[in-house]
């Protein structure tokens, strides 16, 4: 009788253990299924879409007004400090940036502005010992940068067009600045705050 009871007890325990294991397995499987992200139907890119993305990327990287302006500003800032050597170095960098712009998809007017700006940057770069000459070309260069901004916008940059009435024998001259504060590149340290904000871009 004891043997029968023992067998029944062992049988019951084995049955209970197996039942718990199988339910645990189901639960684990269920959990794994829940944890695995369902594969959503991602939009399938066709060859045409890829080509279109490449074309848009190429057009957006072909011409960068932001890159041009950010190369112009250190040049202008060097002249506010009467630093013709740094102005020359920065002009060479700007020249390189202007020459790297892909103008093939731009209209002829913008191509002409880029050429003119590159020529002025080249002159400023070559004359590290002649700050008056550098400032003459900064005037023309600043006009070109202004024209490019009018045509292509600022690409998110907040910029100011400033005006000095004293420069160029009283004819005046404009420049582009990243700051609302007037810091004059034409008169430099002798009349550093001469001028006013003419326009905000």
Coordinates of C-alpha atoms in Angstrom, one line a residue:
X1 CA 0.0 0.0 0.0
X2 CA 2.9 2.3 0.8
X3 CA 4.4 1.5 -2.5
X4 CA 1.2 2.4 -4.3
X5 CA 0.9 5.7 -2.5
X6 CA 4.6 6.5 -3.2
X7 CA 4.1 5.8 -6.9
X8 CA 1.0 7.9 -7.0
X9 CA 2.7 10.8 -5.2
X10 CA 5.8 10.6 -7.5
X11 CA 3.5 10.4 -10.6
X12 CA 1.5 13.4 -9.4
X13 CA 4.7 15.4 -8.8
X14 CA 6.1 14.5 -12.3
X15 CA 2.8 15.4 -13.9
X16 CA 2.7 18.8 -12.1
X17 CA 6.3 19.6 -13.0
X18 CA 5.8 18.8 -16.7
X19 CA 2.6 20.9 -16.8
X20 CA 4.4 23.9 -15.3
X21 CA 7.4 23.5 -17.7
X22 CA 5.1 23.4 -20.7
X23 CA 3.2 26.5 -19.6
X24 CA 6.5 28.3 -18.9
X25 CA 7.6 27.4 -22.4
X26 CA 4.5 28.8 -23.9
X27 CA 4.9 32.0 -21.8
X28 CA 8.5 32.4 -22.9
X29 CA 7.5 31.8 -26.5
X30 CA 4.7 34.4 -26.2
X31 CA 7.1 36.9 -24.6
X32 CA 9.7 36.4 -27.4
X33 CA 7.0 36.9 -30.0
X34 CA 5.9 40.1 -28.2
X35 CA 9.5 41.4 -27.9
X36 CA 10.4 40.8 -31.5
X37 CA 9.3 43.9 -33.5
X38 CA 7.0 43.2 -36.2
X39 CA 8.5 43.8 -39.6
X40 CA 6.6 46.8 -41.0
X41 CA 6.3 47.1 -44.7
X42 CA 9.0 49.6 -45.4
X43 CA 8.6 51.6 -48.5
X44 CA 10.5 49.9 -51.3
X45 CA 12.9 52.3 -53.0
X46 CA 13.0 51.9 -56.7
X47 CA 16.0 52.6 -58.9
X48 CA 14.3 55.8 -60.0
X49 CA 14.0 57.0 -56.4
X50 CA 17.7 56.4 -55.8
X51 CA 18.6 58.3 -58.9
X52 CA 16.3 61.2 -57.8
X53 CA 17.9 61.3 -54.3
X54 CA 21.4 61.4 -55.9
X55 CA 20.4 64.2 -58.2
X56 CA 18.8 66.3 -55.4
X57 CA 21.9 65.7 -53.2
X58 CA 24.2 66.8 -56.1
X59 CA 22.2 70.0 -56.8
X60 CA 22.2 70.9 -53.1
X61 CA 25.9 70.4 -52.8
X62 CA 26.7 72.0 -56.1
X63 CA 26.4 75.6 -54.8
X64 CA 26.7 76.7 -51.1
X65 CA 26.0 80.3 -50.3
X66 CA 26.6 79.4 -46.6
X67 CA 30.1 78.2 -47.4
X68 CA 30.9 81.3 -49.4
X69 CA 29.6 83.7 -46.8
X70 CA 31.4 81.8 -44.0
X71 CA 34.7 82.2 -46.0
X72 CA 34.1 85.9 -46.7
X73 CA 33.5 86.9 -43.0
X74 CA 37.0 86.1 -41.7
X75 CA 38.5 88.2 -44.5
X76 CA 36.3 91.1 -43.7
X77 CA 37.0 90.7 -40.0
X78 CA 40.8 90.8 -40.6
X79 CA 40.4 94.1 -42.4
X80 CA 38.5 95.6 -39.4
X81 CA 41.7 94.9 -37.4
X82 CA 44.0 96.4 -40.1
X83 CA 45.5 93.0 -40.5
X84 CA 46.5 92.8 -44.2
X85 CA 48.4 89.5 -43.8
X86 CA 45.5 87.6 -42.3
X87 CA 43.2 89.2 -44.8
X88 CA 45.5 87.8 -47.6
X89 CA 45.4 84.3 -46.2
X90 CA 41.6 84.4 -45.7
X91 CA 41.2 85.8 -49.3
X92 CA 43.1 82.8 -50.6
X93 CA 40.8 80.4 -48.7
X94 CA 37.7 82.3 -50.1
X95 CA 39.1 82.1 -53.6
X96 CA 39.5 78.3 -53.3
X97 CA 35.9 78.0 -52.0
X98 CA 34.6 80.2 -54.9
X99 CA 36.4 78.2 -57.5
X100 CA 35.1 74.9 -56.1
X101 CA 31.5 75.9 -56.5
X102 CA 29.8 73.9 -59.2
X103 CA 28.2 76.6 -61.4
X104 CA 27.2 74.3 -64.2
X105 CA 23.5 74.3 -63.1
X106 CA 23.4 78.0 -62.3
X107 CA 22.3 80.8 -64.6
X108 CA 24.8 83.0 -66.3
X109 CA 24.3 86.0 -64.1
X110 CA 25.3 84.0 -60.9
X111 CA 28.3 82.5 -62.8
X112 CA 29.4 86.1 -63.6
X113 CA 29.0 87.1 -59.9
X114 CA 31.1 84.1 -58.8
X115 CA 33.8 84.9 -61.3
X116 CA 33.9 88.5 -60.2
X117 CA 34.0 87.6 -56.5
X118 CA 36.8 85.1 -57.2
X119 CA 38.8 87.8 -59.0
X120 CA 38.5 90.2 -56.1
X121 CA 39.5 87.5 -53.6
X122 CA 42.5 86.7 -55.7
X123 CA 43.6 90.4 -55.8
X124 CA 43.2 90.6 -52.0
X125 CA 45.2 87.4 -51.5
X126 CA 48.1 88.7 -53.7
X127 CA 48.4 92.1 -51.9
X128 CA 49.3 91.2 -48.3
X129 CA 51.3 94.4 -48.0
X130 CA 48.8 96.8 -49.5
X131 CA 45.7 97.2 -47.3
X132 CA 44.3 100.1 -49.3
X133 CA 44.3 97.8 -52.4
X134 CA 42.7 95.0 -50.4
X135 CA 39.9 97.3 -49.2
X136 CA 39.2 98.5 -52.7
X137 CA 38.6 94.9 -53.7
X138 CA 36.6 94.2 -50.6
X139 CA 34.1 96.8 -51.7
X140 CA 33.6 95.0 -55.0
X141 CA 33.7 91.6 -53.3
X142 CA 31.1 92.7 -50.8
X143 CA 28.8 93.9 -53.6
X144 CA 29.1 90.5 -55.2
X145 CA 28.4 88.6 -51.9
X146 CA 25.3 90.9 -51.5
X147 CA 24.1 90.0 -55.0
X148 CA 24.6 86.3 -54.4
X149 CA 22.6 86.6 -51.1
X150 CA 19.8 88.4 -53.0
X151 CA 19.7 85.6 -55.6
X152 CA 20.2 82.5 -53.4
X153 CA 19.2 83.6 -49.8
X154 CA 21.4 83.1 -46.7
X155 CA 20.9 79.4 -46.1
X156 CA 19.8 80.1 -42.5
X157 CA 22.5 82.6 -41.6
X158 CA 21.4 86.0 -40.1
X159 CA 23.3 88.6 -41.8
X160 CA 23.5 92.4 -41.9
X161 CA 24.4 94.8 -44.8
X162 CA 26.3 97.7 -43.3
X163 CA 27.2 101.0 -44.9
X164 CA 30.1 103.4 -44.3
X165 CA 29.4 106.9 -45.8
X166 CA 33.0 108.0 -45.4
X167 CA 34.7 105.4 -47.5
X168 CA 35.7 105.8 -51.2
X169 CA 36.0 109.6 -51.1
X170 CA 32.6 110.0 -49.6
X171 CA 30.8 107.7 -52.1
X172 CA 30.5 105.1 -49.3
X173 CA 30.7 101.4 -49.3
X174 CA 28.8 98.4 -48.0
X175 CA 29.9 95.1 -46.5
X176 CA 28.2 92.0 -45.1
X177 CA 28.4 91.3 -41.4
X178 CA 27.4 88.5 -39.0
X179 CA 26.8 91.0 -36.2
X180 CA 24.5 94.0 -35.8
X181 CA 27.4 95.9 -34.2
X182 CA 29.2 98.2 -36.7
X183 CA 32.8 97.1 -37.0
X184 CA 34.1 98.9 -40.1
X185 CA 36.5 97.0 -42.5
X186 CA 37.1 100.0 -44.7
X187 CA 38.3 102.5 -42.1
X188 CA 39.6 99.9 -39.6
X189 CA 40.8 101.0 -36.2
X190 CA 40.9 104.7 -36.9
X191 CA 37.0 104.8 -37.4
X192 CA 36.0 101.3 -36.3
X193 CA 32.3 102.2 -35.5
X194 CA 31.7 104.4 -38.5
X195 CA 28.6 103.3 -40.4
X196 CA 25.1 102.0 -39.9
X197 CA 23.0 98.9 -40.7
X198 CA 21.4 99.3 -44.1
X199 CA 19.6 96.0 -44.4
X200 CA 19.0 92.7 -42.5
X201 CA 19.0 89.4 -44.4

